[in-house]
Short mmCIF file of C-alpha atoms in Angstrom, two decimals:
data_model
loop_
_atom_site.label_atom_id
_atom_site.label_comp_id
_atom_site.label_asym_id
_atom_site.label_seq_id
_atom_site.Cartn_x
_atom_site.Cartn_y
_atom_site.Cartn_z
CA MET A 64 0.00 0.00 0.00
CA LYS A 65 2.80 2.40 0.95
CA THR A 66 4.57 1.58 -2.31
CA LYS A 67 1.42 2.44 -4.31
CA LEU A 68 0.94 5.71 -2.45
CA LEU A 69 4.58 6.63 -3.02
CA SER A 70 4.27 5.80 -6.70
CA LEU A 71 1.13 7.93 -7.01
CA ALA A 72 2.84 10.81 -5.23
CA LEU A 73 5.86 10.60 -7.50
CA PHE A 74 3.62 10.42 -10.56
CA ALA A 75 1.66 13.49 -9.43
CA PHE A 76 4.89 15.38 -8.78
CA ALA A 77 6.22 14.41 -12.18
CA LEU A 78 3.05 15.69 -13.84
CA PHE A 79 3.24 18.96 -11.90
CA PHE A 80 6.94 19.39 -12.66
CA SER A 81 6.39 18.59 -16.32
CA ALA A 82 3.51 21.06 -16.57
CA SER A 83 5.59 23.78 -14.89
CA LEU A 84 8.64 23.04 -17.00
CA PHE A 85 6.82 23.14 -20.33
CA ALA A 86 4.21 25.81 -19.58
CA GLN A 87 3.83 28.29 -22.43
CA THR A 88 1.83 31.22 -21.14
CA ALA A 89 0.58 33.65 -23.76
CA GLY A 90 0.97 37.32 -22.96
CA SER A 91 3.03 40.40 -23.69
CA MET A 92 6.14 42.16 -22.45
CA THR A 93 6.20 45.96 -22.54
CA PHE A 94 9.45 47.86 -22.15
CA ASN A 95 9.26 51.64 -21.85
CA PHE A 96 12.40 53.74 -21.63
CA THR A 97 13.71 57.21 -22.39
CA THR A 98 17.03 58.00 -24.06
CA VAL A 99 18.78 61.11 -22.78
CA LYS A 100 21.03 63.12 -25.07
CA GLN A 101 24.72 62.59 -24.42
CA GLY A 102 27.01 65.59 -24.89
CA SER A 103 26.74 67.04 -28.38
CA ALA A 104 25.36 63.86 -29.94
CA THR A 105 22.93 64.46 -32.80
CA LYS A 106 22.26 60.93 -34.05
CA GLN A 107 21.62 57.57 -32.46
CA VAL A 108 21.29 53.94 -33.58
CA ASP A 109 19.29 51.50 -31.47
CA ALA A 110 18.60 47.80 -31.16
CA VAL A 111 16.31 46.08 -28.66
CA TRP A 112 15.95 42.30 -28.64
CA ILE A 113 14.97 39.33 -26.46
CA GLU A 114 17.26 36.55 -25.25
CA ASN A 115 16.54 33.53 -23.07
CA ALA A 116 18.28 32.78 -19.77
CA VAL A 117 21.35 31.27 -21.45
CA GLY A 118 21.82 34.11 -23.94
CA ILE A 119 20.19 32.60 -27.02
CA PHE A 120 18.57 35.12 -29.36
CA ILE A 121 14.74 34.93 -29.47
CA LYS A 122 13.43 37.98 -31.32
CA THR A 123 14.29 41.53 -32.35
CA ASN A 124 11.93 44.18 -30.98
CA LEU A 125 13.29 47.17 -32.85
CA LEU A 126 16.28 48.17 -34.97
CA TYR A 127 17.02 51.75 -35.97
CA ILE A 128 20.14 51.87 -38.11
CA GLY A 129 21.33 52.97 -41.58
CA ASP A 130 23.70 51.63 -44.23
CA GLY A 131 26.40 54.06 -43.16
CA THR A 132 26.18 52.90 -39.52
CA SER A 133 25.69 49.16 -40.04
CA ASP A 134 28.83 48.34 -38.00
CA HIS A 135 27.66 50.34 -34.94
CA LEU A 136 25.75 47.52 -33.18
CA PRO A 137 28.29 44.69 -32.86
CA GLN A 138 26.50 42.71 -30.14
CA PHE A 139 23.16 42.83 -31.90
CA SER A 140 24.86 41.75 -35.13
CA LEU A 141 26.42 38.77 -33.36
CA LYS A 142 23.24 37.72 -31.54
CA SER A 143 20.78 38.18 -34.41
CA GLY A 144 22.74 36.11 -36.91
CA ALA A 145 23.80 39.00 -39.15
CA ASN A 146 25.85 37.93 -42.16
CA GLY A 147 28.26 39.79 -44.36
CA ILE A 148 30.87 42.25 -43.14
CA ALA A 149 29.66 45.84 -42.80
CA THR A 150 30.91 48.02 -45.65
CA ASN A 151 31.73 50.87 -43.28
CA GLY A 152 34.09 50.72 -40.28
CA ASN A 153 37.25 48.67 -40.03
CA GLY A 154 35.77 45.45 -41.45
CA GLY A 155 35.62 43.62 -38.13
CA VAL A 156 31.86 43.79 -37.50
CA GLN A 157 28.97 42.06 -39.26
CA ASP A 158 26.36 44.16 -41.06
CA ALA A 159 23.59 44.75 -38.49
CA THR A 160 21.04 45.44 -41.24
CA THR A 161 21.20 41.74 -42.22
CA GLY A 162 20.24 40.45 -38.75
CA ASN A 163 16.95 38.71 -37.96
CA THR A 164 14.30 41.46 -37.75
CA ILE A 165 11.18 39.45 -38.62
CA ASN A 166 8.08 41.19 -37.19
CA ALA A 167 10.27 43.89 -35.62
CA ILE A 168 10.02 47.68 -35.75
CA THR A 169 12.74 48.90 -38.09
CA GLY A 170 13.90 52.23 -39.46
CA ALA A 171 16.80 54.54 -40.18
CA THR A 172 19.24 56.09 -37.74
CA ARG A 173 17.35 58.33 -35.30
CA THR A 174 17.85 62.09 -35.60
CA SER A 175 16.24 65.33 -34.39
CA SER A 176 13.57 65.03 -37.10
CA THR A 177 12.59 61.34 -36.88
CA ALA A 178 9.73 59.74 -34.98
CA PRO A 179 10.65 58.71 -32.40
CA LEU A 180 13.39 61.32 -31.96
CA ALA A 181 17.00 60.36 -31.38
CA TRP A 182 16.60 61.39 -27.74
CA GLY A 183 13.26 60.81 -26.05
CA PRO A 184 10.69 58.17 -25.01
CA TYR A 185 10.52 54.71 -26.60
CA SER A 186 8.15 51.79 -26.12
CA VAL A 187 8.63 48.23 -27.37
CA SER A 188 6.65 45.05 -26.84
CA TRP A 189 7.06 41.31 -27.22
CA ASP A 190 4.29 38.73 -27.66
CA GLY A 191 6.23 35.86 -26.07
CA LYS A 192 7.01 34.29 -29.45
CA THR A 193 10.07 33.64 -31.58
CA GLY A 194 11.16 35.93 -34.39
CA ALA A 195 10.23 33.59 -37.22
CA THR A 196 8.02 33.62 -40.31
CA THR A 197 5.72 31.33 -38.31
CA PRO A 198 6.23 32.55 -34.71
CA VAL A 199 6.17 29.97 -31.92
CA LEU A 200 5.25 30.68 -28.29
CA VAL A 201 8.34 30.08 -26.13
CA PRO A 202 8.37 28.25 -22.76
CA ASP A 203 7.84 30.20 -19.54
CA GLY A 204 10.93 31.18 -17.60
CA SER A 205 13.55 33.88 -17.27
CA TYR A 206 14.29 36.15 -20.24
CA LYS A 207 16.20 39.36 -20.88
CA VAL A 208 15.44 42.40 -22.97
CA TRP A 209 18.70 43.79 -24.34
CA VAL A 210 19.40 47.34 -25.43
CA GLU A 211 22.37 48.36 -27.59
CA MET A 212 22.91 51.96 -28.68
CA ALA A 213 25.64 53.98 -30.35
CA TRP A 214 26.02 57.71 -30.87
CA ILE A 215 28.64 60.26 -31.93
CA ASP A 216 29.72 62.36 -28.98
CA GLY A 217 32.37 65.01 -29.47
CA THR A 218 35.22 64.14 -31.82
CA PRO A 219 33.92 63.29 -35.32
CA ASP A 220 33.51 59.57 -35.95
CA THR A 221 34.23 58.72 -32.31
CA HIS A 222 31.32 56.61 -31.04
CA ASP A 223 30.12 55.75 -27.55
CA PHE A 224 28.19 52.56 -26.92
CA ILE A 225 25.92 50.98 -24.34
CA ASN A 226 24.97 47.32 -24.25
CA THR A 227 22.91 46.12 -21.30
CA GLY A 228 20.18 43.59 -20.46
CA TYR A 229 17.26 43.52 -18.03
CA SER A 230 15.73 40.29 -16.72
CA PHE A 231 12.04 39.49 -16.43
CA THR A 232 9.96 36.37 -15.87
CA LYS A 233 7.54 35.12 -18.51
CA GLY A 234 4.81 33.20 -16.72
CA ALA A 235 1.26 33.14 -15.36
CA SER A 236 1.67 36.24 -13.16
CA ILE A 237 2.12 39.93 -13.84
CA ALA A 238 5.76 40.93 -13.25
CA THR A 239 6.95 44.54 -13.25
CA THR A 240 10.43 45.96 -12.66
CA ASN A 241 11.88 49.46 -12.88
CA PRO A 242 15.55 49.11 -13.88
CA ALA A 243 17.95 51.74 -12.61
CA ASN A 244 19.16 54.44 -15.00
CA ALA A 245 22.15 53.41 -17.10
CA GLY A 246 24.09 55.79 -19.33
CA PRO A 247 21.57 57.38 -21.72
CA LEU A 248 18.75 55.08 -20.53
CA SER A 249 16.26 56.41 -17.97
CA ALA A 250 12.62 56.15 -16.82
CA MET A 251 12.57 52.42 -17.54
CA THR A 252 9.58 50.17 -16.86
CA LEU A 253 9.54 46.49 -17.79
CA THR A 254 6.27 44.53 -17.45
CA TRP A 255 5.18 41.03 -18.42
CA THR A 256 1.37 40.59 -18.50
CA PRO A 257 -0.16 37.15 -19.20
CA SER A 258 -3.19 37.12 -21.48
CA ALA A 259 -5.02 34.83 -19.08
CA LEU A 260 -4.91 37.55 -16.44
CA SER A 261 -8.19 39.06 -17.53
CA LEU A 262 -9.67 42.42 -16.72
CA ASP A 263 -11.69 40.58 -14.07
CA SER A 264 -8.50 39.60 -12.23
CA VAL A 265 -7.00 43.07 -12.54
CA TYR A 266 -10.18 44.74 -11.33
CA LYS A 267 -10.39 42.50 -8.28
CA THR A 268 -7.21 44.08 -6.97
CA LYS A 269 -8.86 47.52 -7.10
CA ILE A 270 -12.31 46.76 -5.67
CA ALA A 271 -13.09 46.65 -1.93
CA ILE A 272 -16.32 45.36 -0.36
CA TYR A 273 -16.82 46.20 3.34
CA PRO A 274 -17.77 45.56 6.07
CA ASN A 275 -17.96 41.80 5.72
CA PRO A 276 -19.93 40.44 7.57
CA SER A 277 -22.32 43.39 7.34
CA ASN A 278 -25.13 44.47 9.66
CA GLY A 279 -27.09 45.96 6.77
CA ILE A 280 -25.00 48.55 4.92
CA ILE A 281 -22.46 47.33 2.36
CA ASN A 282 -19.90 49.67 0.83
CA VAL A 283 -18.48 49.00 -2.62
CA GLN A 284 -15.33 51.00 -3.34
CA TYR A 285 -13.79 51.04 -6.81
CA ASN A 286 -10.81 53.12 -7.87
CA ASP A 287 -9.82 53.90 -11.48
CA ILE A 288 -12.46 51.48 -12.79
CA PRO A 289 -15.38 52.48 -15.10
CA VAL A 290 -18.08 50.60 -13.13
CA SER A 291 -21.45 50.62 -14.90
CA ASN A 292 -23.57 48.32 -12.73
CA ILE A 293 -23.66 46.74 -9.26
CA ASP A 294 -26.03 43.83 -8.57
CA VAL A 295 -26.72 42.02 -5.30
CA VAL A 296 -27.79 38.40 -5.77
CA ASN A 297 -29.14 36.02 -3.10
CA VAL A 298 -28.44 32.29 -2.80
CA LEU A 299 -31.43 31.55 -5.05
CA GLY A 300 -29.87 33.55 -7.86
CA GLN A 301 -32.37 36.39 -7.54
CA ILE A 302 -31.25 40.00 -7.92
CA VAL A 303 -32.37 41.78 -4.76
CA LYS A 304 -30.66 45.12 -5.47
CA SER A 305 -29.40 46.67 -8.68
CA LEU A 306 -27.59 49.98 -9.14
CA LYS A 307 -26.89 51.66 -12.48
CA ILE A 308 -23.71 53.72 -12.32
CA ASP A 309 -22.86 56.66 -14.54
CA SER A 310 -19.20 55.85 -15.31
CA SER A 311 -18.64 59.37 -16.63
CA LYS A 312 -18.96 60.77 -13.11
CA SER A 313 -16.07 60.88 -10.67
CA GLU A 314 -17.72 58.61 -8.08
CA THR A 315 -15.49 55.90 -6.61
CA SER A 316 -17.86 54.19 -4.14
CA GLN A 317 -21.46 53.18 -3.55
CA SER A 318 -23.36 52.24 -0.37
CA ILE A 319 -26.01 49.52 -0.59
CA ASP A 320 -28.70 49.16 2.09
CA LEU A 321 -29.62 45.51 2.70
CA SER A 322 -31.13 46.09 6.14
CA GLY A 323 -34.53 44.99 4.83
CA ASN A 324 -33.20 41.66 3.55
CA ALA A 325 -32.84 38.36 5.37
CA ASN A 326 -29.56 37.30 6.94
CA GLY A 327 -27.40 35.03 4.84
CA LEU A 328 -24.92 34.89 1.97
CA TYR A 329 -25.11 37.34 -0.92
CA ILE A 330 -23.08 37.82 -4.10
CA ILE A 331 -22.06 41.32 -5.15
CA ASN A 332 -21.51 41.54 -8.93
CA VAL A 333 -19.54 44.62 -9.98
CA SER A 334 -19.65 45.16 -13.76
CA THR A 335 -18.09 47.35 -16.42
CA ASN A 336 -18.94 47.36 -20.10
CA GLU A 337 -16.15 44.80 -20.61
CA THR A 338 -16.27 42.38 -17.69
CA SER A 339 -17.56 41.71 -14.18
CA SER A 340 -16.24 40.44 -10.85
CA SER A 341 -18.11 38.67 -8.06
CA TYR A 342 -17.68 38.93 -4.28
CA LYS A 343 -19.24 37.00 -1.41
CA VAL A 344 -20.73 38.97 1.47
CA VAL A 345 -22.44 37.71 4.64
CA LEU A 346 -25.40 39.71 5.99
CA ASP A 347 -25.65 39.28 9.79
CA LYS A 348 -27.92 41.86 11.44
#
């Protein structure tokens, strides 16, 4: 009997471990950052890409570079599988314009007249998939978003570089980090949001129902949420109270009087035009 129980336990653990190991959560990574002008620099080339935990290239997010600067992103060139030596420079760097940029944002070297500007806010995203003609969702785990930049600062044709990576976890939970400023990079926010984390789940973190248990008055507080309707349902599934909310107003709470209702369990449904969340409340007068 003990042997069977042990075998079942090991089998269950193996299933759990296998599911965790090969989970492939759909979602998106958003990386916002601002580039700050360095010295007298007037132009800037940029590359942002995703690598896995062991440094293997996954996908390019964006590449801003021109033919005359194709040797200015050596690490991106190496990681993205660029081929052919850049025609400019000293001949020791691959041509970054030939790297893997499938489904990436691409464009010329950034200047004072481009959009985005050479120095200012940027936003990139990643859908959790490989950079391929037929993208494939990658396994959950630790990943890095890498940033490489080059700019002319001071002496003509003397370039400064930055190459740095920021880790995040792709998985079933929201994960947000705010990397410290580095060189020309500032105001950075890095967030992974799984698709399965619906508006319902997000809203539940911003809605408060109190007191619970209640002696008759129930308060529903909602912050930064466009609530359109609040329904109170009894254990028989009957709506005993219903409030229509004008979401255009600045109200952030509602009080519901259940003093005329029988003691027991009630469900509070808080709805927007997109979704709804449910909360259990006990009425004990």
